[in-house]
PDB file of C-alpha atoms in Angstrom:
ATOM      1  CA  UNK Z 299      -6.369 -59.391  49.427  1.00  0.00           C
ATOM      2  CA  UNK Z 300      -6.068 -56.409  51.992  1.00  0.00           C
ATOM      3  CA  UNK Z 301      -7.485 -53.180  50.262  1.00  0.00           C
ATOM      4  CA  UNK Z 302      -5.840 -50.993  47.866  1.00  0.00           C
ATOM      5  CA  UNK Z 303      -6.354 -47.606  48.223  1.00  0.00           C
ATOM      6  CA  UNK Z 304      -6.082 -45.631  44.656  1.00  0.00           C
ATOM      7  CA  UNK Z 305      -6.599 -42.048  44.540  1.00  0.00           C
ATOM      8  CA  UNK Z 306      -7.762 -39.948  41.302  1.00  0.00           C
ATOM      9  CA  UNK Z 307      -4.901 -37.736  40.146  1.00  0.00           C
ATOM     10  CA  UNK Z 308      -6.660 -35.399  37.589  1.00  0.00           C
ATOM     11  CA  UNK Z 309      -7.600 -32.359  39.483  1.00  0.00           C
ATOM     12  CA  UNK Z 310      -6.859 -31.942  43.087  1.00  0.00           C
ATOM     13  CA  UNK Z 311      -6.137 -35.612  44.426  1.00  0.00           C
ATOM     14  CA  UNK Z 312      -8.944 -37.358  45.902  1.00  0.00           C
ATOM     15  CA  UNK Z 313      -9.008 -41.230  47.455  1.00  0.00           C
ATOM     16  CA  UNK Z 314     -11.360 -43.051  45.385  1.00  0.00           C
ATOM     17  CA  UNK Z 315     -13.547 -45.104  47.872  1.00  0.00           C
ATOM     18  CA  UNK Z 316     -13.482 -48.940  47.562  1.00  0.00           C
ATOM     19  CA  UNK Z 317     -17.072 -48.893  46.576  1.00  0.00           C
ATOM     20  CA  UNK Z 318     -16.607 -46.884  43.500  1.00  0.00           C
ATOM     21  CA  UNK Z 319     -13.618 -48.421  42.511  1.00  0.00           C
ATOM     22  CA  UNK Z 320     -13.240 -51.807  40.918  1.00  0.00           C
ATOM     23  CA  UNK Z 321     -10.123 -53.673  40.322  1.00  0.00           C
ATOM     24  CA  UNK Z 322      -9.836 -55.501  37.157  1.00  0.00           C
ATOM     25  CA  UNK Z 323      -9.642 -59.163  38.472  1.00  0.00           C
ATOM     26  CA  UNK Z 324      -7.054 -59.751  36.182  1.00  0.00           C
ATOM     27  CA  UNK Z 325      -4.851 -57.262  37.712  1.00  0.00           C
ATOM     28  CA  UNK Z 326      -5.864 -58.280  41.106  1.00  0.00           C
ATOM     29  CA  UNK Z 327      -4.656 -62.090  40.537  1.00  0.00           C
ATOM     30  CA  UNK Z 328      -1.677 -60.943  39.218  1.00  0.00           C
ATOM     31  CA  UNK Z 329      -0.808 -58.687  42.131  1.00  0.00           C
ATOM     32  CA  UNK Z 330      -1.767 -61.059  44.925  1.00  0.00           C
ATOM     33  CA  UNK Z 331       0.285 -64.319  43.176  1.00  0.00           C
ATOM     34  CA  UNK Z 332       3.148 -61.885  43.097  1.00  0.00           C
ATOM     35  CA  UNK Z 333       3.437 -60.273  46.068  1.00  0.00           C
ATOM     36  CA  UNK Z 334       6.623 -61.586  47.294  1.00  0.00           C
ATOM     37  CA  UNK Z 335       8.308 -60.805  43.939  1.00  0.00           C
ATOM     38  CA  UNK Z 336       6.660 -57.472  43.631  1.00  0.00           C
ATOM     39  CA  UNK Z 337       8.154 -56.701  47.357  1.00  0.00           C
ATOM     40  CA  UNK Z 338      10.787 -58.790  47.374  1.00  0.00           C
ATOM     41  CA  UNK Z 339      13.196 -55.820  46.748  1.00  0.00           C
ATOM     42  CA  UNK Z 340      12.476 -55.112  50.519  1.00  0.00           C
ATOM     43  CA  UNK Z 341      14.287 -58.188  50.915  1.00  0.00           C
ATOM     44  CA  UNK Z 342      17.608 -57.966  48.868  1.00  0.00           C
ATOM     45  CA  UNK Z 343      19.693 -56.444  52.216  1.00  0.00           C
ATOM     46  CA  UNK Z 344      18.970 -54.890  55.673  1.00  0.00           C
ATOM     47  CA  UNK Z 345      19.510 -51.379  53.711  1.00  0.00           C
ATOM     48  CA  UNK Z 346      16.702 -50.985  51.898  1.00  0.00           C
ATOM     49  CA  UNK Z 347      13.212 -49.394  53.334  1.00  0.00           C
ATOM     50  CA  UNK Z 348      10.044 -48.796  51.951  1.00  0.00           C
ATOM     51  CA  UNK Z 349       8.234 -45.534  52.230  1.00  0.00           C
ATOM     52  CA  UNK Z 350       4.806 -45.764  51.485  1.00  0.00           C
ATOM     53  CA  UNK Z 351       3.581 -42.327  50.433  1.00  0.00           C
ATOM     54  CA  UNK Z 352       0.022 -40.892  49.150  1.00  0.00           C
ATOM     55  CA  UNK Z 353       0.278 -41.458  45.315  1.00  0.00           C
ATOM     56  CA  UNK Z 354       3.209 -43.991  44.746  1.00  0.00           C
ATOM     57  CA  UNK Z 355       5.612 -46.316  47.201  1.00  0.00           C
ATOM     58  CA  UNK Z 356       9.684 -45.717  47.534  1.00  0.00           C
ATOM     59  CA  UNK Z 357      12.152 -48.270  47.989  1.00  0.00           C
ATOM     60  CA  UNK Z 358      15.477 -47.027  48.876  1.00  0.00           C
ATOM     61  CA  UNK Z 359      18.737 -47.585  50.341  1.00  0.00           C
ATOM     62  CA  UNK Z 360      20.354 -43.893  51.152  1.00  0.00           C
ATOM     63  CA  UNK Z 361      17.959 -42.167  48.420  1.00  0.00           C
ATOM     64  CA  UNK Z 362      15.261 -43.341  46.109  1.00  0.00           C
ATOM     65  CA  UNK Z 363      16.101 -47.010  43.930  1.00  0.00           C
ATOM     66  CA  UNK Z 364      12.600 -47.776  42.935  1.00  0.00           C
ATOM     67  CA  UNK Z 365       9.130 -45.891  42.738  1.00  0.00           C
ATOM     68  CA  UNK Z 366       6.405 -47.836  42.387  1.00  0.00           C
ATOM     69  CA  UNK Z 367       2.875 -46.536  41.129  1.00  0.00           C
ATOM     70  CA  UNK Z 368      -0.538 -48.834  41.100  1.00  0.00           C
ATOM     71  CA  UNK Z 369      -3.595 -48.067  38.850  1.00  0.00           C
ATOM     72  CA  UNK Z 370      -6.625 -50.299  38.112  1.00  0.00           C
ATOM     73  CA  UNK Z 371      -4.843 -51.922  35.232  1.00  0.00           C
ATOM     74  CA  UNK Z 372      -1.342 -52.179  35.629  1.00  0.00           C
ATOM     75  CA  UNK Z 373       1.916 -51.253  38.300  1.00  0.00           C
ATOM     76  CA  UNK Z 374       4.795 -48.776  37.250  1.00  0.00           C
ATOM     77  CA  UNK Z 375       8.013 -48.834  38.533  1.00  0.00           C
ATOM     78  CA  UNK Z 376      10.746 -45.989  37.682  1.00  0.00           C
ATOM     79  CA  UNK Z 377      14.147 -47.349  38.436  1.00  0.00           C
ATOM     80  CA  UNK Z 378      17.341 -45.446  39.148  1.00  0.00           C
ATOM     81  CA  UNK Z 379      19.392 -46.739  35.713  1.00  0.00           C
ATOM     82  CA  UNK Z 380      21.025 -44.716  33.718  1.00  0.00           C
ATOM     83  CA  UNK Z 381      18.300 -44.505  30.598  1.00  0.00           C
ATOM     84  CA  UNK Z 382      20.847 -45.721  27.655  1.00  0.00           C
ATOM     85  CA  UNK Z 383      21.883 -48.456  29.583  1.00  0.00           C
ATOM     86  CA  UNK Z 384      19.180 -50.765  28.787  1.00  0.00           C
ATOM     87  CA  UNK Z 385      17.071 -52.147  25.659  1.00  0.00           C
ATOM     88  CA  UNK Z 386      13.604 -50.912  25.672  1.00  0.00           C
ATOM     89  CA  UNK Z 387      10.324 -53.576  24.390  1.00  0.00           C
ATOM     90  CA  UNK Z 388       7.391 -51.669  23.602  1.00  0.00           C
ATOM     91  CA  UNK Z 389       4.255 -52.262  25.863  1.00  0.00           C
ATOM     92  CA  UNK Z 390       6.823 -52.557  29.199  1.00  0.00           C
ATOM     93  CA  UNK Z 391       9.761 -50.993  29.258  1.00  0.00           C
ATOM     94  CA  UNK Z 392      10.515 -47.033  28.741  1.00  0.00           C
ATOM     95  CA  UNK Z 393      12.888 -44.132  28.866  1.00  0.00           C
ATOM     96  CA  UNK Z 394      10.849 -42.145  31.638  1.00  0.00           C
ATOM     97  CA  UNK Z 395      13.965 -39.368  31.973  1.00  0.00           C
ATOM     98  CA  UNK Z 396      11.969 -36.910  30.275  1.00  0.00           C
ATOM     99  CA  UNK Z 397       8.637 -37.565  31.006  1.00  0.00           C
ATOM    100  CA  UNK Z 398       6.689 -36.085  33.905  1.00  0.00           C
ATOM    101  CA  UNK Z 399       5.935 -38.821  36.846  1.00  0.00           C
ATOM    102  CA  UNK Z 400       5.917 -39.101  40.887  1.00  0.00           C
ATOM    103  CA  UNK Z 401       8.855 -40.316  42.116  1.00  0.00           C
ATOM    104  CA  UNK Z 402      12.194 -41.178  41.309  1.00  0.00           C
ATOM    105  CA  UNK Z 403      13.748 -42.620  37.989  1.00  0.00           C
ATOM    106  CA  UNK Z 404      14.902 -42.780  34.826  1.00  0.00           C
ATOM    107  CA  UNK Z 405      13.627 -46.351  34.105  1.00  0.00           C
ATOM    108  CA  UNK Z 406       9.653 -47.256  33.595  1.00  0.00           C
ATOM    109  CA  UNK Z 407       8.666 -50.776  33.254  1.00  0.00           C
ATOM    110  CA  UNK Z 408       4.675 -51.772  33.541  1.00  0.00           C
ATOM    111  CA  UNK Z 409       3.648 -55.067  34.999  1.00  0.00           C
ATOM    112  CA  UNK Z 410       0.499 -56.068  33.391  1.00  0.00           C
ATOM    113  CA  UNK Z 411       0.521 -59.594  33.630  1.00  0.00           C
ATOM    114  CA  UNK Z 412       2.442 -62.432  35.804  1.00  0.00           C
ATOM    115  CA  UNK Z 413       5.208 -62.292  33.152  1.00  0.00           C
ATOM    116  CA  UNK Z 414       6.014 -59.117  33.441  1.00  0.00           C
ATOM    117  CA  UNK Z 415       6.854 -59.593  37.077  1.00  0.00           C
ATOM    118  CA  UNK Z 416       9.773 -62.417  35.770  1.00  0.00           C
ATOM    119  CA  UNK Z 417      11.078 -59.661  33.526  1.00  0.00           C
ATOM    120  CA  UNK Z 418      11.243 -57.027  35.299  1.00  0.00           C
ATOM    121  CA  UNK Z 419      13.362 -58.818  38.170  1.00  0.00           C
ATOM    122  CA  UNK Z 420      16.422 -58.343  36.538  1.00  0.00           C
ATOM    123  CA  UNK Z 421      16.191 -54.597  36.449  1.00  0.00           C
ATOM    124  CA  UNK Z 422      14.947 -54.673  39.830  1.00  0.00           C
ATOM    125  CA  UNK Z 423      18.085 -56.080  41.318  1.00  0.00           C
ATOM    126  CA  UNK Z 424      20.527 -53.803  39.081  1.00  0.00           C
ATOM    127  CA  UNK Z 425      18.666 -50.886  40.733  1.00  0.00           C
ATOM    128  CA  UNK Z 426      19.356 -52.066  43.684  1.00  0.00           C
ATOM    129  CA  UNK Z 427      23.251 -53.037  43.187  1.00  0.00           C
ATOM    130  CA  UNK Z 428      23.951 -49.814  41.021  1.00  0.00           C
ATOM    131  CA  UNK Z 429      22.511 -47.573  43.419  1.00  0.00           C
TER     132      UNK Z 429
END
């Protein structure tokens, strides 16, 4: 797996160097068996791009569809959808519209496991076609 750079956000932001920094393995499987799901958004039309920034990585067609965040134990997305417009489960899906987070959307699901990935798909792909 290439290397992941994750940066400490409390204080000013720093990069944490790879040495320090150890990726649940757990997490790590999961992320490198689901790559092509996890990025697979890239591939839904020509329109969408992906903007990889310093704390968190945009997908978008004209403006922002999906922000995506990775920590040592899990990946957050924040999806444009309206927040009332879906059914929330406890442990990976949330109303983010008032809560403080980089990026864009209303929408935050964490992938913490392969499953996740299959269930978050779905939401993934009404981003996209909504926005």
């Amino acid at each position: 797996m290439a290397d992941i750079k994750l940066f400490n956000i409390k204080g000013p932001v720093q990069e944490l160097q790879s040495g320090t920094v150890n990726l649940e393995k757990e997490l790590q499987t999961v992320i490198e068996r689901n790559m092509k799901i996890f990025f697979e958004i890239t591939f839904l039309a020509s329109d969408i791009t992906e903007t990889k920034l310093k704390l968190y990585t945009a997908f978008k067609k004209m403006k922002n569809i999906i922000c995506a965040e990775l920590s040592p134990s899990k990946i957050t997305l924040y999806l444009k959808l309206p927040a009332d417009s879906i059914s929330y489960e406890n442990g990976f899906s949330r109303d983010a519209s008032n809560v403080g987070h980089w990026g864009t959307g209303d929408v935050e699901l964490t992938i913490k496991e392969s499953a996740d990935f299959q269930k978050a798909k779905p939401y993934i792909e009404r981003a996209y076609s909504e926005n």
